[in-house]
Short mmCIF file of C-alpha atoms in Angstrom, two decimals:
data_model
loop_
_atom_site.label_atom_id
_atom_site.label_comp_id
_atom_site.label_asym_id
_atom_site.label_seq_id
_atom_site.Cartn_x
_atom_site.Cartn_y
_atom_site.Cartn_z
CA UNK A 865 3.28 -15.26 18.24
CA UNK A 866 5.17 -16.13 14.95
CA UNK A 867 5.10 -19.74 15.79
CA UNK A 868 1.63 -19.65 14.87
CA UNK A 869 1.73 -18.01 11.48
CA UNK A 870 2.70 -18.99 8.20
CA UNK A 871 6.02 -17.89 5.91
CA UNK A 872 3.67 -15.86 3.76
CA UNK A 873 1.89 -14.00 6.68
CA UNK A 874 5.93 -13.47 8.25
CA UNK A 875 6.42 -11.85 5.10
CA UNK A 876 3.67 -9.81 4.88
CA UNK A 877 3.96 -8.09 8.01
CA UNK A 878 8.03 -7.54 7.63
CA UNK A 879 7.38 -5.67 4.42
CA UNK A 880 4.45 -3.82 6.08
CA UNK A 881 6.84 -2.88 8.78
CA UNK A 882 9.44 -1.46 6.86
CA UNK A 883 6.57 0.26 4.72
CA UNK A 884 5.15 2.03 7.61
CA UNK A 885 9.04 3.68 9.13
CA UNK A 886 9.47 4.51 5.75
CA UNK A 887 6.05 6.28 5.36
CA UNK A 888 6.42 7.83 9.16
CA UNK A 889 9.71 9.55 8.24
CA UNK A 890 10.02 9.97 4.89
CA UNK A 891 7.02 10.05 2.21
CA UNK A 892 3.45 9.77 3.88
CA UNK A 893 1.16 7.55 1.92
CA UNK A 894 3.84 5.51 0.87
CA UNK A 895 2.96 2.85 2.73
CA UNK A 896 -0.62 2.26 0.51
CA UNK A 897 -0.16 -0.94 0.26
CA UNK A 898 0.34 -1.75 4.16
CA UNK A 899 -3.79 -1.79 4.95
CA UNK A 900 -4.46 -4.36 1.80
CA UNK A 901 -1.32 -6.61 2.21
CA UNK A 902 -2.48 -6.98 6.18
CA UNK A 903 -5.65 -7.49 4.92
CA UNK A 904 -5.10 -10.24 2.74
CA UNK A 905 -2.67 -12.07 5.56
CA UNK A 906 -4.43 -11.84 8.37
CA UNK A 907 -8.11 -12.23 9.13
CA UNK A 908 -9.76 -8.83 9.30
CA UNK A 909 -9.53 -7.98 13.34
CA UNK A 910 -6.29 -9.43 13.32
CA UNK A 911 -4.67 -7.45 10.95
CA UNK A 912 -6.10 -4.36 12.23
CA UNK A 913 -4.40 -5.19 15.69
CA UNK A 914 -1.03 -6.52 14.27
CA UNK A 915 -0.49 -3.37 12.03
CA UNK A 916 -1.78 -0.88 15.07
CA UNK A 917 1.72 -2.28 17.09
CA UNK A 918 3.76 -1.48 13.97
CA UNK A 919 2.42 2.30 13.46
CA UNK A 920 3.31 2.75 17.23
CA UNK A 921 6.70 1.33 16.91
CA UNK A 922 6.71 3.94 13.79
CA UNK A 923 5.89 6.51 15.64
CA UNK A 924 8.46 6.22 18.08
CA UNK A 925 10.86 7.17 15.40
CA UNK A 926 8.95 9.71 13.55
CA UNK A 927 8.05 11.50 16.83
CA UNK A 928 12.46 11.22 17.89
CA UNK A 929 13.08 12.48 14.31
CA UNK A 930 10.61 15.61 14.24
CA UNK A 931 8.70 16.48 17.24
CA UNK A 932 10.16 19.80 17.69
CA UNK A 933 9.00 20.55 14.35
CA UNK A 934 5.46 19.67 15.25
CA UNK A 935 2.76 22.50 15.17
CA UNK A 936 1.15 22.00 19.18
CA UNK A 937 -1.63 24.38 18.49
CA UNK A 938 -2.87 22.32 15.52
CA UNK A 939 -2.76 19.04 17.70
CA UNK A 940 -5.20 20.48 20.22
CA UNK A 941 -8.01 21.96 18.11
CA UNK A 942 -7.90 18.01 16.33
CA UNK A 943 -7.87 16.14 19.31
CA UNK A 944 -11.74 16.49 20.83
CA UNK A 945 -12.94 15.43 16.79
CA UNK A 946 -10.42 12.47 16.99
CA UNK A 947 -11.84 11.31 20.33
CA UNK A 948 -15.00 11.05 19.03
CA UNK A 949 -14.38 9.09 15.92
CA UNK A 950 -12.00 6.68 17.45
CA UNK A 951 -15.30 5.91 20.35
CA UNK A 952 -17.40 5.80 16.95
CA UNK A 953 -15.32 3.68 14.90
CA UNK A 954 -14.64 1.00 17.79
CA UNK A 955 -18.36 0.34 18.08
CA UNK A 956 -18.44 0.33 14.58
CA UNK A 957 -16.03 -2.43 13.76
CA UNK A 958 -18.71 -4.99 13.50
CA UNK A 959 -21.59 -3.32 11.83
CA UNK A 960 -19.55 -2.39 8.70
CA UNK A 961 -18.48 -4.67 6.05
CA UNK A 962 -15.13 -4.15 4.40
CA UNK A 963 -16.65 -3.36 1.20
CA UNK A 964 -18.67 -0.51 3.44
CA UNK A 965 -15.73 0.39 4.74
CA UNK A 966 -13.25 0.92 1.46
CA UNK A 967 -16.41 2.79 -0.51
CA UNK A 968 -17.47 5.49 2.42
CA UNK A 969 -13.29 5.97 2.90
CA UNK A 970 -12.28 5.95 -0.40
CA UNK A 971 -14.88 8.41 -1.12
CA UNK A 972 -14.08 11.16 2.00
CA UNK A 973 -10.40 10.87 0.32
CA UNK A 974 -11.76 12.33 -2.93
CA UNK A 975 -14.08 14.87 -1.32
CA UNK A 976 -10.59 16.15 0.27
CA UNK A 977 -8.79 15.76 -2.75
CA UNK A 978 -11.77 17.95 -4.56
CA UNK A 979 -11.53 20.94 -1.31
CA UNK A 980 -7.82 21.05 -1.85
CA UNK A 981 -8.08 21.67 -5.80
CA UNK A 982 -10.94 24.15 -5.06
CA UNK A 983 -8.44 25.96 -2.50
CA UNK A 984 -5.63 26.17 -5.59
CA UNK A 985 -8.14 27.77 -7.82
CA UNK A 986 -9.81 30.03 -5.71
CA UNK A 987 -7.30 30.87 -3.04
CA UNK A 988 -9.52 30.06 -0.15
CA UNK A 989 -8.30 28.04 2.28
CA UNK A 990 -11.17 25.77 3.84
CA UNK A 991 -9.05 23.78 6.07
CA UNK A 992 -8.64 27.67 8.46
CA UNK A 993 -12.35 26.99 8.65
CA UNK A 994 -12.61 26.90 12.57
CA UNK A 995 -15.00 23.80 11.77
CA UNK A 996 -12.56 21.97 9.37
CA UNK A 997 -10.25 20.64 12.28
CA UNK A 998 -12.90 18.80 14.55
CA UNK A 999 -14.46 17.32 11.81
CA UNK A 1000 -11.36 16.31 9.76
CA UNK A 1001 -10.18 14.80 13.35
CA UNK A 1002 -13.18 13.19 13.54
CA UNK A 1003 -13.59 11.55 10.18
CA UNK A 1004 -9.36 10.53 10.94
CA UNK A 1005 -10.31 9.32 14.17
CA UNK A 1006 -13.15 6.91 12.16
CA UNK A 1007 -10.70 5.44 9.67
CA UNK A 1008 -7.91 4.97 12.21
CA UNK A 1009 -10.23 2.84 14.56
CA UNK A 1010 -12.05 0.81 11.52
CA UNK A 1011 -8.91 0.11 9.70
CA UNK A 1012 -5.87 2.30 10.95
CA UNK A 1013 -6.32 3.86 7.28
CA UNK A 1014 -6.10 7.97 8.47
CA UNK A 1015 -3.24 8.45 6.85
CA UNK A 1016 -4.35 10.17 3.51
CA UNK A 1017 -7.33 11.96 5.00
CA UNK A 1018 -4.50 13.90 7.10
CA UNK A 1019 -1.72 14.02 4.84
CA UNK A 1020 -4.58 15.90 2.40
CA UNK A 1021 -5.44 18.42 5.68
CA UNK A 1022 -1.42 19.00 6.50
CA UNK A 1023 -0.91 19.84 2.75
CA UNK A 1024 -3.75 22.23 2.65
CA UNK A 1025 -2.93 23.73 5.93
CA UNK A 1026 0.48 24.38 3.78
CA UNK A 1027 3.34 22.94 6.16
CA UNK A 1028 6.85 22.75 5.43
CA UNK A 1029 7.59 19.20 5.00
CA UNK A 1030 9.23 18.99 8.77
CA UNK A 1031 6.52 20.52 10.11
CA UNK A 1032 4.36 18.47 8.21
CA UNK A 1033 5.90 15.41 9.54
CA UNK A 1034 6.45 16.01 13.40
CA UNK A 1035 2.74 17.28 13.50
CA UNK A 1036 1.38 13.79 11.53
CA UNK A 1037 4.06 11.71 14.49
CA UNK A 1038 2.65 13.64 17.32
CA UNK A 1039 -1.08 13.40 15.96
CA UNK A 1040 -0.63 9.76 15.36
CA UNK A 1041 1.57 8.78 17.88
CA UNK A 1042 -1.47 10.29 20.59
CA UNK A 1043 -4.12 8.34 18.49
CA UNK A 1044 -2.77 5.54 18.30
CA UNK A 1045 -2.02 5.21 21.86
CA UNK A 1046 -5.42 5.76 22.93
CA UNK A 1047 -6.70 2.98 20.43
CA UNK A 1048 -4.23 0.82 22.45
CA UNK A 1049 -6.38 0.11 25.36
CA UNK A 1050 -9.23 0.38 23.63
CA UNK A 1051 -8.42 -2.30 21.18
CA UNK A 1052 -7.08 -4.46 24.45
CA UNK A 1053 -10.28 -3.84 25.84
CA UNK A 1054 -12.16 -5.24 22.88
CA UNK A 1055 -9.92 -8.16 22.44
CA UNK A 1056 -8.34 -6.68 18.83
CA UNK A 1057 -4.87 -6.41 21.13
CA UNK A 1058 -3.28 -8.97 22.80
CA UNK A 1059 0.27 -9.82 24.44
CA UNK A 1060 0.85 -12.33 21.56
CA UNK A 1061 0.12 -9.33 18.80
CA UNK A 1062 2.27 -7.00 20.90
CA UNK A 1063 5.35 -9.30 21.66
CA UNK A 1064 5.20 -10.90 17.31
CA UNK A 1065 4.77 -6.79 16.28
CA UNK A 1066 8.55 -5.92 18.99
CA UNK A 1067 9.90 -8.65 16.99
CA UNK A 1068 9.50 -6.05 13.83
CA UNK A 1069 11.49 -3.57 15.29
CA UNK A 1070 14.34 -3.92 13.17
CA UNK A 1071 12.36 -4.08 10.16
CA UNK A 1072 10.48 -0.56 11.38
CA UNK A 1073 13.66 1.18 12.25
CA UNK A 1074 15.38 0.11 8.71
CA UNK A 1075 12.16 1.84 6.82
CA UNK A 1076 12.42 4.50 9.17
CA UNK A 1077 16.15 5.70 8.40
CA UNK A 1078 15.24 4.78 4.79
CA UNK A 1079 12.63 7.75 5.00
CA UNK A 1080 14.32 10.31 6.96
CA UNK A 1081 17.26 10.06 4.20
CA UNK A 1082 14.91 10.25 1.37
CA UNK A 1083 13.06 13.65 3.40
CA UNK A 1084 15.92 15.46 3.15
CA UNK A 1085 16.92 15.40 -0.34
CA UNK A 1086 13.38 15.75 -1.56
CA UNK A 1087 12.29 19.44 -2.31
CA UNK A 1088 9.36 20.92 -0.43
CA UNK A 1089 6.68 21.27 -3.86
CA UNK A 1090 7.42 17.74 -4.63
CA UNK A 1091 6.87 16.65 -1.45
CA UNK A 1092 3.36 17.84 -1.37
CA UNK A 1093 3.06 16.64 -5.13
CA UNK A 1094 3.92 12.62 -4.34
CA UNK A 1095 1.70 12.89 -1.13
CA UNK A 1096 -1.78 14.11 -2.64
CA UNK A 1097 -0.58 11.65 -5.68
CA UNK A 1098 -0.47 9.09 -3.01
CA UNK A 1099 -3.49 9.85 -1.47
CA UNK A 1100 -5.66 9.72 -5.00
CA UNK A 1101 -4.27 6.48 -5.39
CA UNK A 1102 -5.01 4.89 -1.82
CA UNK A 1103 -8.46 6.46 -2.56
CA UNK A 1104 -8.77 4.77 -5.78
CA UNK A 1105 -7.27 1.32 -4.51
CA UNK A 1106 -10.69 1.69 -2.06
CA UNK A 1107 -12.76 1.99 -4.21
CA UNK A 1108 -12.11 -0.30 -7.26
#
């Protein structure tokens, strides 16, 4: 637990905490920095496993906040994709360097971030494509088993879909609150997980539930185009953060 870790690495993951219940509730993608600051506290697995507790204790207040905002039907034609690249990205873990990782990531981001101008200009929406949501789940099911980083590849889809920002936000807590619960046992399984990470991450709570108020506060006084304008922002600059 926290006996074991240094001041700097305590640090670390209290700002990450309050980064991710602010980015739950309030501005997704706001929490870019949560991935590399992990990174660089905690050995790779590790981090991945510590910051997988604090998205769950996230979710807990994203999903109280919004869920009956959440679009259901959405959920279910993602799911079977997501299943498939969490299974893909566990097995993956080992065979794929970080550097890997950041450049095949960094560049799906951009290939969104292209479809999404495209759908501007021409006024064809892509992401209605019956194929769009398996393999969107799929690539988000990838990045959030590798390196719980499938936050801007579905804040890109939720913004082309073109949700209201509460409906936006309880569909991204139920999607991610379901993902990341299955990646629970599977990260147990493969040793990512364990009752030290889970008890040290509880400890966070406070820190979680602070960035979570934080958000919800900040949703409601930010207008709807604005929203969508700081989250695709957001999402450009997590890609280029990847790949520099």
């Amino acid at each position: 637990m926290w006996d074991d870790l240094t001041w700097v690495q305590w640090a670390a993951a209290a700002v990450a905490a309050l980064l991710v219940g602010f980015a739950k509730t309030g501005l997704p993608g706001a929490g870019i920095v949560i991935v590399p600051l992990m990174a660089l506290a905690f050995p790779a697995r590790e981090s991945v496993g510590r910051l997988l507790i604090l998205l769950i204790l996230g979710d807990v207040f994203a999903v109280s906040f919004y869920c009956r905002h959440a679009r259901f039907r959405t959920l279910l034609k993602l799911l079977p994709g997501v299943l498939a690249g969490i299974v893909l990205g566990a097995f993956s873990l080992d065979a794929l360097d970080d550097r890997g990782f950041r450049l095949l990531l960094g560049a799906l981001v951009l290939v969104l971030l292209a479809i999404d101008i495209q759908r501007r200009l021409s006024g064809m929406n892509p992401g209605r494509h019956p194929a769009a949501a398996p393999l969107v789940g799929a690539a988000a099911g990838w990045a959030t088993a590798v390196g719980n980083a499938a936050g801007s590849i579905m804040a890109i889809y939720f913004v082309m879909m073109g949700f209201p920002k509460k409906k936006f936000l309880g569909t991204a807590a139920l999607f991610f609150a379901v993902v990341n619960w299955i990646k629970l046992p599977v990260f147990a399984g493969i040793g990512i997980v364990d009752k030290g990470i889970v008890w040290s991450g509880l400890s966070l709570l406070p820190a979680v539930a602070a960035g979570a108020l934080l958000g919800r506060a900040v949703l409601y006084r930010i207008p709807q185009k604005m929203f969508e304008t700081v989250v695709l922002i957001l999402a450009a600059a997590a890609a280029l953060m990847l790949l520099v």
